[in-house]
CSV table of N, CA, C and O in Angstrom, one decimal:
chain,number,residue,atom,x,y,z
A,803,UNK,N,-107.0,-4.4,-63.8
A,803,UNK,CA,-107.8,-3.4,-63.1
A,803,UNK,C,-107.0,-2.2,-62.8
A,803,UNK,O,-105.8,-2.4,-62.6
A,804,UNK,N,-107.5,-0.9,-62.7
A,804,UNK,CA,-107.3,-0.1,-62.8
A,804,UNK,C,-107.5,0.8,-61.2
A,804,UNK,O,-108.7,1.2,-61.0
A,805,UNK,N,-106.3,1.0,-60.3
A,805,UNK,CA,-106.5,1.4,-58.9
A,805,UNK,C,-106.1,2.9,-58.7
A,805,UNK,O,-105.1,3.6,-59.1
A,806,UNK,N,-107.5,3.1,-57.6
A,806,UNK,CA,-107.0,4.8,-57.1
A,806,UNK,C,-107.8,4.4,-55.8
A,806,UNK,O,-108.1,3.3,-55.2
A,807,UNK,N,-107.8,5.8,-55.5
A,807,UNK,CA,-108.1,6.0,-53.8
A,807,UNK,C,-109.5,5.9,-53.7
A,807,UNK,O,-110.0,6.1,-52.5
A,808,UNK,N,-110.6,5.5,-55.0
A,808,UNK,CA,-111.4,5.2,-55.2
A,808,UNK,C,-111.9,3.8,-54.9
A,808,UNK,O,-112.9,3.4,-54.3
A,809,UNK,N,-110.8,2.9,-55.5
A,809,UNK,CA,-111.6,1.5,-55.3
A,809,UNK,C,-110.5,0.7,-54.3
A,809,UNK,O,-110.4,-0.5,-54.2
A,810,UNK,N,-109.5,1.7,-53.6
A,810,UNK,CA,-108.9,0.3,-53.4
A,810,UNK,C,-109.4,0.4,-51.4
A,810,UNK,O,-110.2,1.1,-50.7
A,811,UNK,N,-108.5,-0.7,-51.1
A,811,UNK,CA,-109.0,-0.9,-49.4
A,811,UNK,C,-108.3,0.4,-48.7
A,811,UNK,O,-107.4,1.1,-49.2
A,812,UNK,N,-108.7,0.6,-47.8
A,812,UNK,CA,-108.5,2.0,-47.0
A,812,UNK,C,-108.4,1.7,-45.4
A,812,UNK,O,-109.4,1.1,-44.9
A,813,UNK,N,-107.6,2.0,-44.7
A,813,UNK,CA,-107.1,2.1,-43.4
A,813,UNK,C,-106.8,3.4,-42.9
A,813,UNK,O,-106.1,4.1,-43.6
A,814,UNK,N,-107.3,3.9,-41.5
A,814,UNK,CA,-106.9,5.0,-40.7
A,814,UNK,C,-105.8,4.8,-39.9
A,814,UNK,O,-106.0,3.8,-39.3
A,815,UNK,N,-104.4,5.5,-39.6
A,815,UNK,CA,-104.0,5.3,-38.6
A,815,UNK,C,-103.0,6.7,-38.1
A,815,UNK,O,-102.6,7.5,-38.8
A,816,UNK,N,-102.8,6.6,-36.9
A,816,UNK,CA,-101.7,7.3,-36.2
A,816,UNK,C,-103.4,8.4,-35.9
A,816,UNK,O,-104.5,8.0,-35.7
A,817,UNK,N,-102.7,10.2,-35.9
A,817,UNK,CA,-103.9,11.0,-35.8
A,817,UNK,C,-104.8,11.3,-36.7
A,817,UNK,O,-104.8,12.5,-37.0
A,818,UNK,N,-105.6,10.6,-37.3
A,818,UNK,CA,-106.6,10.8,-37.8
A,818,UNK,C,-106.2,10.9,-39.6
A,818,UNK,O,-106.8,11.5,-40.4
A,819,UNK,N,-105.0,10.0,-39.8
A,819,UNK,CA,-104.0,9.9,-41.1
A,819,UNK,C,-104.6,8.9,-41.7
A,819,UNK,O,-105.0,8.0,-41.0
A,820,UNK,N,-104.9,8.8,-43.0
A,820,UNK,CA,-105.9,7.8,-44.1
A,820,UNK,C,-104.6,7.4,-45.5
A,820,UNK,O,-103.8,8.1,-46.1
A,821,UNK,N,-105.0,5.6,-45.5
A,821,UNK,CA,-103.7,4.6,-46.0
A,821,UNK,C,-104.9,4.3,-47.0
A,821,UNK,O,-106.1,4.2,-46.6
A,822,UNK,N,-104.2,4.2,-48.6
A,822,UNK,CA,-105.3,3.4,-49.4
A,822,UNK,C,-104.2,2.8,-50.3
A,822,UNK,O,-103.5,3.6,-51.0
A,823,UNK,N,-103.9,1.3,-50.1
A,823,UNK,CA,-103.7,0.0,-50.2
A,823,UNK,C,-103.8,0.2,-52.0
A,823,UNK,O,-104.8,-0.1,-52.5
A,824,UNK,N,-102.7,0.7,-52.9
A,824,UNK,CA,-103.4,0.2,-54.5
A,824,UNK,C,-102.6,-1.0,-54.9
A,824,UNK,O,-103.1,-1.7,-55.8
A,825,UNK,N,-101.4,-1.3,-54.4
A,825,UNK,CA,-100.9,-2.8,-54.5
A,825,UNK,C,-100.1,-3.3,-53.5
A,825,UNK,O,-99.3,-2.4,-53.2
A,826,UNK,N,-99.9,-4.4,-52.9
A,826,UNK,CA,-99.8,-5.1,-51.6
A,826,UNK,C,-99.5,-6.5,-52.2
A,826,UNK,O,-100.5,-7.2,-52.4
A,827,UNK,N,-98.2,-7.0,-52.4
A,827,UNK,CA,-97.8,-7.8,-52.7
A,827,UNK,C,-96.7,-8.5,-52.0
A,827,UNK,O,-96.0,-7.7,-51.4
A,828,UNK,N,-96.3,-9.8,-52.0
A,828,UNK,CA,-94.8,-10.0,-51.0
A,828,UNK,C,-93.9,-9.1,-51.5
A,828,UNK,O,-93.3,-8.5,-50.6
A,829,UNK,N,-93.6,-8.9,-52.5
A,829,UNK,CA,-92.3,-8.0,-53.2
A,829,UNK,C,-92.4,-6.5,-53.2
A,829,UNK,O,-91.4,-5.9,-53.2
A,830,UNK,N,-93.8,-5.9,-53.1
A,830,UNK,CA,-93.8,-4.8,-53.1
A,830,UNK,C,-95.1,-4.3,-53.2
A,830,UNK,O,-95.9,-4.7,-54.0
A,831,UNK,N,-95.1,-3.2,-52.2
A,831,UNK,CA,-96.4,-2.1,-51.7
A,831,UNK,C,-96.2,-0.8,-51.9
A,831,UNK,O,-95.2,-0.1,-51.6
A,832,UNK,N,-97.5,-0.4,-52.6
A,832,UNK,CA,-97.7,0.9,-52.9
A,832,UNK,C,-98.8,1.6,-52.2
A,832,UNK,O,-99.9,1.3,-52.6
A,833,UNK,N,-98.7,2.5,-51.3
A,833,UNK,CA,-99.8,2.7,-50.8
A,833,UNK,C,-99.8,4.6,-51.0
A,833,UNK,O,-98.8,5.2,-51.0
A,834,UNK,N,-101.2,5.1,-51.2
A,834,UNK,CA,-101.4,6.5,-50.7
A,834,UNK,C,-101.6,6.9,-49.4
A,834,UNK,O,-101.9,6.0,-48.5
A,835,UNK,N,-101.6,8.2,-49.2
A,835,UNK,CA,-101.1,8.3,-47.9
A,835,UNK,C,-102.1,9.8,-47.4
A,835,UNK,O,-102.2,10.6,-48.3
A,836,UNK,N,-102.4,10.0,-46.7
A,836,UNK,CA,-102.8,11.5,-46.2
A,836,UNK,C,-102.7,11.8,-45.2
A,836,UNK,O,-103.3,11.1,-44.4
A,837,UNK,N,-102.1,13.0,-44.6
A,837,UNK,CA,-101.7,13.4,-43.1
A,837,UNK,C,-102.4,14.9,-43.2
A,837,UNK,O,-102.6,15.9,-44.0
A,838,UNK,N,-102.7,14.6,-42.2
A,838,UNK,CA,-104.0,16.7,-41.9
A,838,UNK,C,-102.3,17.0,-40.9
A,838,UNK,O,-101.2,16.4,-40.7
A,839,UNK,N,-102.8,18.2,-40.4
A,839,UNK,CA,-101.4,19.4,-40.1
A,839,UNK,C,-101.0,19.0,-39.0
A,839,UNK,O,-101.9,18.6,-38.2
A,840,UNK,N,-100.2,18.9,-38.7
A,840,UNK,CA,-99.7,18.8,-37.6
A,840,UNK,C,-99.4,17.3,-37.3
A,840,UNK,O,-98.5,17.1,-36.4
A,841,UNK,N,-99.9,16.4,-37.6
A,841,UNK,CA,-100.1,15.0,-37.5
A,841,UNK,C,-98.6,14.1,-37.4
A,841,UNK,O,-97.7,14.8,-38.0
A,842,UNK,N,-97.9,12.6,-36.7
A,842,UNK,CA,-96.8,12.5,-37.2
A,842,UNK,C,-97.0,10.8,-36.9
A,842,UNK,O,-97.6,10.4,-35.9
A,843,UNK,N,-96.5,10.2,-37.8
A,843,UNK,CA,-96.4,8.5,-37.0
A,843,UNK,C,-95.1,8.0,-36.1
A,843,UNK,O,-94.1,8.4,-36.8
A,844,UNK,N,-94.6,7.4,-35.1
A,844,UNK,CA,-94.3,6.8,-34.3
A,844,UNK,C,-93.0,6.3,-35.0
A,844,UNK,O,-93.1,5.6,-36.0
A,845,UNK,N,-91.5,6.8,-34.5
A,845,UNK,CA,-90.3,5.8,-34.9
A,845,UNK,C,-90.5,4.6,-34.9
A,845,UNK,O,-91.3,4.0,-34.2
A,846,UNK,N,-89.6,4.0,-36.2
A,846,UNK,CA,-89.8,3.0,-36.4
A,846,UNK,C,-88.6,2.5,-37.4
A,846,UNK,O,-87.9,3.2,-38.2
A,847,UNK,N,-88.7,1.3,-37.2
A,847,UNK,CA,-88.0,0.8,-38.5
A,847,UNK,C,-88.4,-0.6,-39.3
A,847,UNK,O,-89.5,-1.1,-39.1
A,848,UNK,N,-87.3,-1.2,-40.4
A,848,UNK,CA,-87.9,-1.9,-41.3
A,848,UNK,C,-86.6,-2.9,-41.2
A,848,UNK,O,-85.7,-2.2,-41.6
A,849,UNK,N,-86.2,-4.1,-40.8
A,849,UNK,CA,-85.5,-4.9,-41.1
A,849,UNK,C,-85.3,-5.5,-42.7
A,849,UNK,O,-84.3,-6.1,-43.0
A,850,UNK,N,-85.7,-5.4,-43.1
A,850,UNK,CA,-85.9,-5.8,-44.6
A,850,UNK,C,-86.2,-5.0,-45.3
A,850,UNK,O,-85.3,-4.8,-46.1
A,851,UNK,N,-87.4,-4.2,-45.4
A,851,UNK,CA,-87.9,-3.5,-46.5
A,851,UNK,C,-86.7,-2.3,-46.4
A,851,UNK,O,-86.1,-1.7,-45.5
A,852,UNK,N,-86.9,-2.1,-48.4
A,852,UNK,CA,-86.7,-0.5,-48.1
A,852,UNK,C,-87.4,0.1,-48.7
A,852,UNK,O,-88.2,-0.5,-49.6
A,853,UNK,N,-87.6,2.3,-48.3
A,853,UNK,CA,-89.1,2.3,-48.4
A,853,UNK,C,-88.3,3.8,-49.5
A,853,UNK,O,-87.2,4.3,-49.5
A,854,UNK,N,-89.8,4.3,-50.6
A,854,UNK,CA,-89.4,5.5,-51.2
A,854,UNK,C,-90.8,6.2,-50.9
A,854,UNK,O,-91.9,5.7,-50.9
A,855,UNK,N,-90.4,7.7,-50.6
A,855,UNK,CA,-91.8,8.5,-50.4
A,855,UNK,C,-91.6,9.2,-51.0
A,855,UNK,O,-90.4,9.5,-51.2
A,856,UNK,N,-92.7,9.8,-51.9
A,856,UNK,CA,-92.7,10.6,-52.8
A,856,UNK,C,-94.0,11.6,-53.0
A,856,UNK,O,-95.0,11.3,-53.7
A,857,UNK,N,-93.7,13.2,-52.2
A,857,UNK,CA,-94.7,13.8,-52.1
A,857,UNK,C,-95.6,14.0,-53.2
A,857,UNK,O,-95.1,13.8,-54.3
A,858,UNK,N,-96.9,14.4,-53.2
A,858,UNK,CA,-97.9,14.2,-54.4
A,858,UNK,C,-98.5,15.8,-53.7
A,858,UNK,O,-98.6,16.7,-54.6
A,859,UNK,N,-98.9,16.2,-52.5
A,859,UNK,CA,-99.2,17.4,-52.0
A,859,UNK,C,-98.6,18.3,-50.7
A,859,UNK,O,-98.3,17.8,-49.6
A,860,UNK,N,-98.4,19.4,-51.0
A,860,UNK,CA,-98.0,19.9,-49.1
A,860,UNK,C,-96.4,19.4,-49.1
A,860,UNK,O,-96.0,19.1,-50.2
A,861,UNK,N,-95.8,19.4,-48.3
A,861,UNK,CA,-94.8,19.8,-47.4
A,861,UNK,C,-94.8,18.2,-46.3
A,861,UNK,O,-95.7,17.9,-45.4
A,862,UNK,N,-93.6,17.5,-46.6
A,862,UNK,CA,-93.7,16.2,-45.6
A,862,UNK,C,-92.3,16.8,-45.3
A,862,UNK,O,-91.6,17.6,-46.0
A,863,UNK,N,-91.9,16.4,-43.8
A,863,UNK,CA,-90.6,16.0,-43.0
A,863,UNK,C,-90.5,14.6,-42.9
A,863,UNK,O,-91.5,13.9,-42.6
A,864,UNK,N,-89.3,14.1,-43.3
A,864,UNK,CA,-89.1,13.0,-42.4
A,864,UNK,C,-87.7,12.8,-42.0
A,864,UNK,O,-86.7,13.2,-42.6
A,865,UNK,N,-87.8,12.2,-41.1
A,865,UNK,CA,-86.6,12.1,-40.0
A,865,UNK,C,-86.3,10.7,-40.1
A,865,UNK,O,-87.1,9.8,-39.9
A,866,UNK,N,-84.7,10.4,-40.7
A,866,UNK,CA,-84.6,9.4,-41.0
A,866,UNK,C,-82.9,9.6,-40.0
A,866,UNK,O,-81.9,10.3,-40.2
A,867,UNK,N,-83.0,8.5,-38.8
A,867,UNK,CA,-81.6,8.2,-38.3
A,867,UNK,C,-81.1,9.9,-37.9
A,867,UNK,O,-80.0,10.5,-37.9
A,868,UNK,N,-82.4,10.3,-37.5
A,868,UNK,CA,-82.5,11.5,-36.9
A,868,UNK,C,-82.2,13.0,-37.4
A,868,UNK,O,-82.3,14.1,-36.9
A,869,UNK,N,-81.7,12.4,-39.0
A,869,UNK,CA,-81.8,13.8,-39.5
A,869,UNK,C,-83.0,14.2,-40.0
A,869,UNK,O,-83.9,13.4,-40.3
A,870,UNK,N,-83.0,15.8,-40.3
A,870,UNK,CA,-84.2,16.1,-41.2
A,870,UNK,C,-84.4,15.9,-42.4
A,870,UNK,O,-83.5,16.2,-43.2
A,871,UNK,N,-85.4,15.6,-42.7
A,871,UNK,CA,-85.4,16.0,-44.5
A,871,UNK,C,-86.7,17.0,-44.8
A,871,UNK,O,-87.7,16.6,-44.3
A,872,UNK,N,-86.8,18.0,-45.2
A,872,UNK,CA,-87.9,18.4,-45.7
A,872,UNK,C,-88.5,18.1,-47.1
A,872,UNK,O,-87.6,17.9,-47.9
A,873,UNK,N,-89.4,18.1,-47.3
A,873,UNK,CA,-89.9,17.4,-49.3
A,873,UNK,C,-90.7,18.3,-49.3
A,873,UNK,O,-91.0,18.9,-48.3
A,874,UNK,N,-91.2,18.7,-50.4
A,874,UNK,CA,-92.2,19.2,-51.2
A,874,UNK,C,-92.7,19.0,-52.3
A,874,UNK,O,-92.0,18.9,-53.3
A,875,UNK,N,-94.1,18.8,-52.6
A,875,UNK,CA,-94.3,18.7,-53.9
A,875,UNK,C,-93.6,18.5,-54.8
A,875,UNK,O,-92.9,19.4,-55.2
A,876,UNK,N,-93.5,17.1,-55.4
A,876,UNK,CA,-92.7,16.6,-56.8
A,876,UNK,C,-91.6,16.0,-55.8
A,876,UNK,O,-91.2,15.0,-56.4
A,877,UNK,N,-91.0,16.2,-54.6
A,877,UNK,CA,-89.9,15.4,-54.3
A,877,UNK,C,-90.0,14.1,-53.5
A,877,UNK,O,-90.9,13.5,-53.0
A,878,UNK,N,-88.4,13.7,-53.6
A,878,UNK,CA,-88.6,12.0,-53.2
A,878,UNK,C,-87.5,11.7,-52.0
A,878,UNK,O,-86.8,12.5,-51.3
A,879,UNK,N,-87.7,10.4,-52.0
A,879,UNK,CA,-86.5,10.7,-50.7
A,879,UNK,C,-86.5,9.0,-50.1
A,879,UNK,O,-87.5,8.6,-49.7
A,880,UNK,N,-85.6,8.2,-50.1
A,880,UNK,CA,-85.8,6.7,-50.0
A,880,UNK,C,-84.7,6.4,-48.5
A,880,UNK,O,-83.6,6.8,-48.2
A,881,UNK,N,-85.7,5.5,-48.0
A,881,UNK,CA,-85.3,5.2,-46.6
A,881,UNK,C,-84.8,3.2,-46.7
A,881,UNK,O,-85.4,2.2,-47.0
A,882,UNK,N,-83.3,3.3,-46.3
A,882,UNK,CA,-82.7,1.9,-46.7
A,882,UNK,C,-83.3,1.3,-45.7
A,882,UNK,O,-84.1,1.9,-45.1
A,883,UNK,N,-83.0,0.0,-45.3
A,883,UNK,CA,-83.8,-1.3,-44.5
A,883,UNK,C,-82.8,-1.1,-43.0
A,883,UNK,O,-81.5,-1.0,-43.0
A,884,UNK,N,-83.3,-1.0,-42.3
A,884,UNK,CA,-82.6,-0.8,-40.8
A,884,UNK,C,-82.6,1.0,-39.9
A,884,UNK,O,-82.3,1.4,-38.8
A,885,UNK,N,-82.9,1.5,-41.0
A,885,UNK,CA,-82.7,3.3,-40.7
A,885,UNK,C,-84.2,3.6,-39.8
A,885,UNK,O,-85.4,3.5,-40.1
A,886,UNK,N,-83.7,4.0,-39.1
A,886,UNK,CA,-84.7,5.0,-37.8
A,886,UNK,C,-85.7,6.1,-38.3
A,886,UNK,O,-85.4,7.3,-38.3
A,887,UNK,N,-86.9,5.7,-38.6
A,887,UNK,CA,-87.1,7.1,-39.4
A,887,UNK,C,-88.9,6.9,-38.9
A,887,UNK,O,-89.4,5.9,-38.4
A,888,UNK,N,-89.4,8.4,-39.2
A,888,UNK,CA,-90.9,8.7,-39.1
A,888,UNK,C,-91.2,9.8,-40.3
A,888,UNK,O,-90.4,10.6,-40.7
A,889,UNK,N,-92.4,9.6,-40.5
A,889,UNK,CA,-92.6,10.7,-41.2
A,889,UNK,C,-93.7,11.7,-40.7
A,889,UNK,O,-94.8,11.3,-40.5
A,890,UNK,N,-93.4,13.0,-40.6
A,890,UNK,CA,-94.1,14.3,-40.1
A,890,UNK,C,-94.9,15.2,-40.8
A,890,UNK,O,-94.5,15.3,-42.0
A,891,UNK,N,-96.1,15.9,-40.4
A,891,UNK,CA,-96.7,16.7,-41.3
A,891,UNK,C,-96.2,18.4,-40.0
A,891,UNK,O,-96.4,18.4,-38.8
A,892,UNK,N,-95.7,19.0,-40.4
A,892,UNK,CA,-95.2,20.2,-39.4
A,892,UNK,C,-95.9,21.4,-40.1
A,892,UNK,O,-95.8,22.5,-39.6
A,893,UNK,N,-96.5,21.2,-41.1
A,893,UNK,CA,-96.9,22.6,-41.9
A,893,UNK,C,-98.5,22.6,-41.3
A,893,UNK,O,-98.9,21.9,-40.3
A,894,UNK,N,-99.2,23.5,-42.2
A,894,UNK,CA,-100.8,24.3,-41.3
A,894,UNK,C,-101.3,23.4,-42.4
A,894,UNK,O,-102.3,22.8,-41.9
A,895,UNK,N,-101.2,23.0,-43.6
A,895,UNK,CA,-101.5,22.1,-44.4
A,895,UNK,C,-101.7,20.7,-44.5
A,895,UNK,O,-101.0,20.0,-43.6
A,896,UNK,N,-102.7,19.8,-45.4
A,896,UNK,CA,-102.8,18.5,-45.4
A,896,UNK,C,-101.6,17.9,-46.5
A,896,UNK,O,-101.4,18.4,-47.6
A,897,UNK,N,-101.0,17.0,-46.2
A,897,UNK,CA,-100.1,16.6,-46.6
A,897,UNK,C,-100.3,15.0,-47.5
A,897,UNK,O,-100.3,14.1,-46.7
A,898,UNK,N,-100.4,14.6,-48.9
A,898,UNK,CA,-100.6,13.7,-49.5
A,898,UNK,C,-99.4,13.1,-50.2
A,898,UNK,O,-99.0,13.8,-51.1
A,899,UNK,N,-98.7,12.0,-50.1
A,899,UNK,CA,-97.6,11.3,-50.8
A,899,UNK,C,-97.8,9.6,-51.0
A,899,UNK,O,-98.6,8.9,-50.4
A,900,UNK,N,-97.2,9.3,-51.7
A,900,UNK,CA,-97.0,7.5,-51.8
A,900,UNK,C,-95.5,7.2,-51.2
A,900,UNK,O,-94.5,7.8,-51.2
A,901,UNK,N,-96.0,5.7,-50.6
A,901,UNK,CA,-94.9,5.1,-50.1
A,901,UNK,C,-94.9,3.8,-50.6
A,901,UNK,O,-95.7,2.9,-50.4
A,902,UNK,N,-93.5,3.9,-51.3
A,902,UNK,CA,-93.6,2.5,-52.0
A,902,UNK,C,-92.4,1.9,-51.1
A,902,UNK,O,-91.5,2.5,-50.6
A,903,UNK,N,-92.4,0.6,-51.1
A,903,UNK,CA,-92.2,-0.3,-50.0
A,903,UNK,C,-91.5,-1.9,-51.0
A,903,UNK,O,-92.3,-2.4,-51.9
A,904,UNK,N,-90.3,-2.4,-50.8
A,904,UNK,CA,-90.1,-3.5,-51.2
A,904,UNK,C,-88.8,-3.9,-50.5
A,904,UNK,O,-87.8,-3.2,-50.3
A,905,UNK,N,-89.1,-5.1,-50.2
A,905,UNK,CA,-90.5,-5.7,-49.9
A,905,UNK,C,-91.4,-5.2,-49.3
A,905,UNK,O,-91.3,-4.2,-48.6
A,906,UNK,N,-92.6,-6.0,-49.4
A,906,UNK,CA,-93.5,-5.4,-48.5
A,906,UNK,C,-93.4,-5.2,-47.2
A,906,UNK,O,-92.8,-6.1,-46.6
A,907,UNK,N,-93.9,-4.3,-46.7
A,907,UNK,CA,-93.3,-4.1,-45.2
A,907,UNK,C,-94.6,-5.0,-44.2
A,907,UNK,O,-95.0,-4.3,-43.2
A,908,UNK,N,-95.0,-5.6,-44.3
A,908,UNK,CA,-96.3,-6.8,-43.9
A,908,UNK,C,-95.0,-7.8,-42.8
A,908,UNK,O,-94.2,-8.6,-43.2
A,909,UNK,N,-95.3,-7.3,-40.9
A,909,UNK,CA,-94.7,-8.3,-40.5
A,909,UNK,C,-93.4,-7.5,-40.5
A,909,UNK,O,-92.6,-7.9,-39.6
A,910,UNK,N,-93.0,-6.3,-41.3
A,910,UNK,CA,-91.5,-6.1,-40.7
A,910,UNK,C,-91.6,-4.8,-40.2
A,910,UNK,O,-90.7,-4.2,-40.9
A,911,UNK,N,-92.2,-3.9,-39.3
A,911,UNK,CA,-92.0,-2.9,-38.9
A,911,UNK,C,-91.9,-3.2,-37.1
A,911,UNK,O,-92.6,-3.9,-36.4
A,912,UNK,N,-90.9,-2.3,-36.9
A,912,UNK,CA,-90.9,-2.5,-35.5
A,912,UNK,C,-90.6,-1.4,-35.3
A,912,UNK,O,-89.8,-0.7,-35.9
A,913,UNK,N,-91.4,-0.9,-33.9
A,913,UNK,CA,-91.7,0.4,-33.3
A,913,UNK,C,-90.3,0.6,-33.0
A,913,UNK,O,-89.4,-0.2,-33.1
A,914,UNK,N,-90.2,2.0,-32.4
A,914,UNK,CA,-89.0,2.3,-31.2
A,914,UNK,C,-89.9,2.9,-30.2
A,914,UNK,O,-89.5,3.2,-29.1
């Protein structure tokens, strides 16, 4: 089967930020991502997983172990298992990327 943001399952979360699930497996998750302007989710980390984002639209920050990163379109940027990190939308723009995740992060995130 063949997945997009069309058929797969879909979750809202943080400010009004939209998750569409295209594989979710114990070993590894791929999900799309969309953040409207200004929008940011909650420190956190991953005991196990490590995670790669990789912008698809807009302008992402993320703050990993408190530095900045800025991304843009076409860029990537991978967060190791234990690292302090969020990801930010700071531009006037909607911001679209994937976050692939392995292992799955199901069970291993823990807020700060």
């Amino acid at each position: 089967m063949i997945y997009s943001k069309n058929n797969s399952e879909h979750y809202t979360w943080g400010n009004f930020c939209d998750s569409w699930i295209l594989k979710d497996s114990r070993g590894l998750s791929v999900k799309q991502e969309k953040m409207p302007a200004g929008s940011s989710e909650k420190a956190h980390f991953h005991q196990v997983s490590e995670q790669f984002f990789y912008v698809l639209k807009g302008e992402a920050v993320l703050y990993i172990d408190e530095e900045k990163f800025v991304m843009q379109q076409g860029e990537s940027i991978s967060v190791r298992s234990g690292a302090k990190h969020f990801i930010s939308n700071e531009s006037e723009n909607e911001v679209e990327f994937l976050v692939i995740s392995s292992p799955s992060t199901y069970n291993d995130r823990i807020e700060i």
